[in-house]
mmCIF file with all atom_site columns, C-alpha atoms in Angstrom:
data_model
loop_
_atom_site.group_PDB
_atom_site.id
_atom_site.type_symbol
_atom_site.label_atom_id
_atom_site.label_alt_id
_atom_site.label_comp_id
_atom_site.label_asym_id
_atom_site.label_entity_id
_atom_site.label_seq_id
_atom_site.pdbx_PDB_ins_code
_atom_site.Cartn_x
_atom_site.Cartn_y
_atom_site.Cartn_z
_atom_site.occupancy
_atom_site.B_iso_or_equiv
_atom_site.pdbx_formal_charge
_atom_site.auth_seq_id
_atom_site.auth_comp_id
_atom_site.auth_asym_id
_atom_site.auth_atom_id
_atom_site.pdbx_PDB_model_num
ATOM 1  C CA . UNK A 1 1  ? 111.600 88.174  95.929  1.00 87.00 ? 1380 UNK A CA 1
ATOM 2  C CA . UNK A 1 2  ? 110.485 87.433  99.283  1.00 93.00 ? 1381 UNK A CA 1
ATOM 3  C CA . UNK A 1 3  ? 107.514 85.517  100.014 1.00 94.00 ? 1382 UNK A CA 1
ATOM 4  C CA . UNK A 1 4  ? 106.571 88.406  101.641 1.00 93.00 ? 1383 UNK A CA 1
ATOM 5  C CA . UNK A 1 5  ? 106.397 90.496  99.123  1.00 95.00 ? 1384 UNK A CA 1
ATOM 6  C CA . UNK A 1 6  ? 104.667 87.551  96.542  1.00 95.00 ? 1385 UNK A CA 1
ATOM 7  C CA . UNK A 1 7  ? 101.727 87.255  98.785  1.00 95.00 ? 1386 UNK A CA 1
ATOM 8  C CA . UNK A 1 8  ? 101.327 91.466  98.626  1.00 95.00 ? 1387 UNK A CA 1
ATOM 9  C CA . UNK A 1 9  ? 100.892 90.888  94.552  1.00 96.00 ? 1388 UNK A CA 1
ATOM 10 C CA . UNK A 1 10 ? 98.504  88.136  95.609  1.00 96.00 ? 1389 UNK A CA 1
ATOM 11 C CA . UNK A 1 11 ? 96.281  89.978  97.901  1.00 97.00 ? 1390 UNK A CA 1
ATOM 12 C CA . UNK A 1 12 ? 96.301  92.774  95.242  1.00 97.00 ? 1391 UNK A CA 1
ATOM 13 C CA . UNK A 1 13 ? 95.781  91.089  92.554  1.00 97.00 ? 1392 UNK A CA 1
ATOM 14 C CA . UNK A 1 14 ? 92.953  89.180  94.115  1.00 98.00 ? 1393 UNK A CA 1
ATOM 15 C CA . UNK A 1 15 ? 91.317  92.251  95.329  1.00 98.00 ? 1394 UNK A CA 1
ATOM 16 C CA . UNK A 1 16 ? 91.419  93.708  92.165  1.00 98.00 ? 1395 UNK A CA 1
ATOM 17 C CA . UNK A 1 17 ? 89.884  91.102  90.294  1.00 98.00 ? 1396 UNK A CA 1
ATOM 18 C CA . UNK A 1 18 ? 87.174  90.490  93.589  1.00 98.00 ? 1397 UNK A CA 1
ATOM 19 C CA . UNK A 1 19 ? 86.265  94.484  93.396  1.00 97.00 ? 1398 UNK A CA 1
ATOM 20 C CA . UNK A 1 20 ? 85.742  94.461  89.298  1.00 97.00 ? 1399 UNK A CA 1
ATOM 21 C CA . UNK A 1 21 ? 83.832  91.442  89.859  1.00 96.00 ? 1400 UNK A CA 1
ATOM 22 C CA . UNK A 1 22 ? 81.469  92.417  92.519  1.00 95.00 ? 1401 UNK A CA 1
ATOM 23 C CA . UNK A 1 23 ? 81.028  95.681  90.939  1.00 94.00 ? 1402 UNK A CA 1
ATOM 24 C CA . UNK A 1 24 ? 80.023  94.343  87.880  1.00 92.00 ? 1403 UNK A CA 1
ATOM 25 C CA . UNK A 1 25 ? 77.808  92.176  89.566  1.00 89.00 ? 1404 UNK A CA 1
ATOM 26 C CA . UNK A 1 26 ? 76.268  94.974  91.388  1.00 87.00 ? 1405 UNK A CA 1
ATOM 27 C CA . UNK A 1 27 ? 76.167  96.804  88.534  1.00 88.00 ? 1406 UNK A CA 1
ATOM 28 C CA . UNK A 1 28 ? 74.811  94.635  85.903  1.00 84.00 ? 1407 UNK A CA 1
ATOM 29 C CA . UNK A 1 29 ? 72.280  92.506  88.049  1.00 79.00 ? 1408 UNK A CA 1
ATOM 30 C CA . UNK A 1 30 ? 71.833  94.369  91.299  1.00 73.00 ? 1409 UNK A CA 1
ATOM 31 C CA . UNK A 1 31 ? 70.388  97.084  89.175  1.00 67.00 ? 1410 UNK A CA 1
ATOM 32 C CA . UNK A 1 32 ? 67.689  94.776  87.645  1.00 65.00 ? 1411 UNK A CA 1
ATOM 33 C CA . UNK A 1 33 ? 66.947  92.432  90.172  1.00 67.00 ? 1412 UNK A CA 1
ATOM 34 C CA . UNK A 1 34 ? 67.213  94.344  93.839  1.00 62.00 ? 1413 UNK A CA 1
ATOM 35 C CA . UNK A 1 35 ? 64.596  97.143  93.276  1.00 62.00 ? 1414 UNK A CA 1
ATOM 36 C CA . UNK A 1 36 ? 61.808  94.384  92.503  1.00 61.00 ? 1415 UNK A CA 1
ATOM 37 C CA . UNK A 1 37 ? 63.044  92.649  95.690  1.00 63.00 ? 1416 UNK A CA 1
ATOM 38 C CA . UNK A 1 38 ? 62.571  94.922  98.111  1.00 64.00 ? 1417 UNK A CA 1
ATOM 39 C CA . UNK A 1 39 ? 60.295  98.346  96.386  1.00 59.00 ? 1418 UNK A CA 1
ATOM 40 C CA . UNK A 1 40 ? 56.984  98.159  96.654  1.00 61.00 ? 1419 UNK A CA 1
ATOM 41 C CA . UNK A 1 41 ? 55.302  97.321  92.493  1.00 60.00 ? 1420 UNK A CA 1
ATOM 42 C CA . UNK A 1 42 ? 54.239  101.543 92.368  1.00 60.00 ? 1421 UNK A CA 1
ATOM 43 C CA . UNK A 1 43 ? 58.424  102.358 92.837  1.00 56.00 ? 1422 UNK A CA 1
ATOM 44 C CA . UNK A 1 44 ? 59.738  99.366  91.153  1.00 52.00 ? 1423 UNK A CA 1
ATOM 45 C CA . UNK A 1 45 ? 59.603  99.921  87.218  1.00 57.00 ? 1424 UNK A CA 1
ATOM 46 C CA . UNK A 1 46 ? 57.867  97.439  85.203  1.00 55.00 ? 1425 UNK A CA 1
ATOM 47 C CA . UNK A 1 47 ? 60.577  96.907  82.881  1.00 59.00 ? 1426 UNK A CA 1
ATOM 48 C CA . UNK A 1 48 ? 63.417  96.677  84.982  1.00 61.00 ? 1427 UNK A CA 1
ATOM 49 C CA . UNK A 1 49 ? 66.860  96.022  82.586  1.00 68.00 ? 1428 UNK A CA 1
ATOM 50 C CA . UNK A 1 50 ? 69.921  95.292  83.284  1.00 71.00 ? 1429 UNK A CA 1
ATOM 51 C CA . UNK A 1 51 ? 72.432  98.580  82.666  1.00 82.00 ? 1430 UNK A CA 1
ATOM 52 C CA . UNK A 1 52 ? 75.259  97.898  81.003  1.00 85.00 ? 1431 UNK A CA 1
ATOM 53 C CA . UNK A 1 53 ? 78.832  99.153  82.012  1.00 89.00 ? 1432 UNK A CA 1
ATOM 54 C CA . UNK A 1 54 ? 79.215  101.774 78.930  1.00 90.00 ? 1433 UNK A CA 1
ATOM 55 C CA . UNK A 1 55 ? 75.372  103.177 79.986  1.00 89.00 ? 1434 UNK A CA 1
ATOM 56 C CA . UNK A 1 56 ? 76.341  103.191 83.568  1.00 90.00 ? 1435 UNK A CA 1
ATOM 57 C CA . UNK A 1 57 ? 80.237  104.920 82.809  1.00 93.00 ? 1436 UNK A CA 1
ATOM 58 C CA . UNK A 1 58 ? 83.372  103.976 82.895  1.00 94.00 ? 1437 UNK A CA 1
ATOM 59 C CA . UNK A 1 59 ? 84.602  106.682 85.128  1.00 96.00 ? 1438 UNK A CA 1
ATOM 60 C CA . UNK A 1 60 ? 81.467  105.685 87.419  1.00 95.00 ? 1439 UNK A CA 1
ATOM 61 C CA . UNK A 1 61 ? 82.690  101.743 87.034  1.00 95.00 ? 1440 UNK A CA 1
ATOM 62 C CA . UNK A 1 62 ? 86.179  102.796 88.214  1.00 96.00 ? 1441 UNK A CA 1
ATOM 63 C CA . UNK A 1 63 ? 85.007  104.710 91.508  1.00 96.00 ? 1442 UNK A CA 1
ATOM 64 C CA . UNK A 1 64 ? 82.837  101.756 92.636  1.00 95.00 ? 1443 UNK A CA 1
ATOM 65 C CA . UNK A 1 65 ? 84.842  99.357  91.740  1.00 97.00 ? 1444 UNK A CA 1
ATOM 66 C CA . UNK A 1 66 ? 87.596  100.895 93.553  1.00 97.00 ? 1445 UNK A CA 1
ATOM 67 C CA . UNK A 1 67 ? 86.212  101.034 97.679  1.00 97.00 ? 1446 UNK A CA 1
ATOM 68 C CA . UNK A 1 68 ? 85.420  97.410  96.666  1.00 97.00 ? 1447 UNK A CA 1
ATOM 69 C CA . UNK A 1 69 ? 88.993  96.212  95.638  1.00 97.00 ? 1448 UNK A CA 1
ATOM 70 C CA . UNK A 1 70 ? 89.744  98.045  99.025  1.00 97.00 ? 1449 UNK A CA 1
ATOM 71 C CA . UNK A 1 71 ? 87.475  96.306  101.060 1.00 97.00 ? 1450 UNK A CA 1
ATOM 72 C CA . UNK A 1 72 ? 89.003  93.429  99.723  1.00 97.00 ? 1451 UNK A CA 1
ATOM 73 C CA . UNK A 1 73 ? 92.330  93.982  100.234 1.00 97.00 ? 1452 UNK A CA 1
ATOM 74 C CA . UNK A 1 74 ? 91.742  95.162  103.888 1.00 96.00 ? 1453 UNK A CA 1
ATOM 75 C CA . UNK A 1 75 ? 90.535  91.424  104.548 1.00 96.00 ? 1454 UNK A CA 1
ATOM 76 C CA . UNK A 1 76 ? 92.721  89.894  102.507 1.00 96.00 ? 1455 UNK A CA 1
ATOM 77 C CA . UNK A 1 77 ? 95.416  91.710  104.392 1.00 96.00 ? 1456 UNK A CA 1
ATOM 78 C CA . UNK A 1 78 ? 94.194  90.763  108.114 1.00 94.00 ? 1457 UNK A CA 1
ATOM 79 C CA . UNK A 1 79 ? 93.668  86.978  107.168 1.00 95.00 ? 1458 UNK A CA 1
ATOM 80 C CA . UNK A 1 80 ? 96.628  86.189  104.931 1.00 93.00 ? 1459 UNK A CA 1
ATOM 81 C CA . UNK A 1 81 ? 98.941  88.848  107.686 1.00 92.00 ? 1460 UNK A CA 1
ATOM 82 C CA . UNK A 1 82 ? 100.919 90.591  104.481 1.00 94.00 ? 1461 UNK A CA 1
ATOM 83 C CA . UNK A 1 83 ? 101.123 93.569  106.518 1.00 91.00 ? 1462 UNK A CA 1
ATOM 84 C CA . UNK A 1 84 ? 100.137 95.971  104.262 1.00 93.00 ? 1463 UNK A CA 1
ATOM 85 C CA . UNK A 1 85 ? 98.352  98.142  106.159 1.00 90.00 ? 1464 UNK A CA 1
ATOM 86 C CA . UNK A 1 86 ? 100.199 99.306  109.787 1.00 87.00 ? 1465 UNK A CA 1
ATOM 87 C CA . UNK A 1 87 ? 98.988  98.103  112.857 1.00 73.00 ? 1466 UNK A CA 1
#
């Protein structure tokens, strides 16, 4: 394999794991946390819980998780010049 082609599996592998992560995150804490940040107390409910990744949907995981990994992989792409994408 060219080295080339070993930094491609990097950047996708790392954008993978960056976009389950972040969604996750967003998911699990953004959820609980973010309303009561920045809602007023009358929007924000009092018992804000974290939602959990089988109550939120797998299916629904997947699609977020996915423009994420993207995003991800479109930097990771520019800075580490795999050429994935065309000019």
């Amino acid at each position: 394999m060219s080295s080339l082609t070993i930094k491609r599996i990097i950047v996708w592998v790392v954008s993978t794991i960056l976009g389950l992560l972040s969604a996750l995150l967003i998911i699990t804490v953004g959820f609980a946390i973010l309303p009561s940040l920045f809602l007023p107390p009358i929007i924000t409910p009092v018992n804000s819980e974290a939602i959990s990744i089988a109550r939120y949907g797998t299916i629904y995981f997947a699609t977020t998780a996915l423009p994420l990994a993207l995003l991800f992989m479109v930097w990771l792409d520019h800075f580490l010049d795999t050429r994935i994408l065309p000019d």
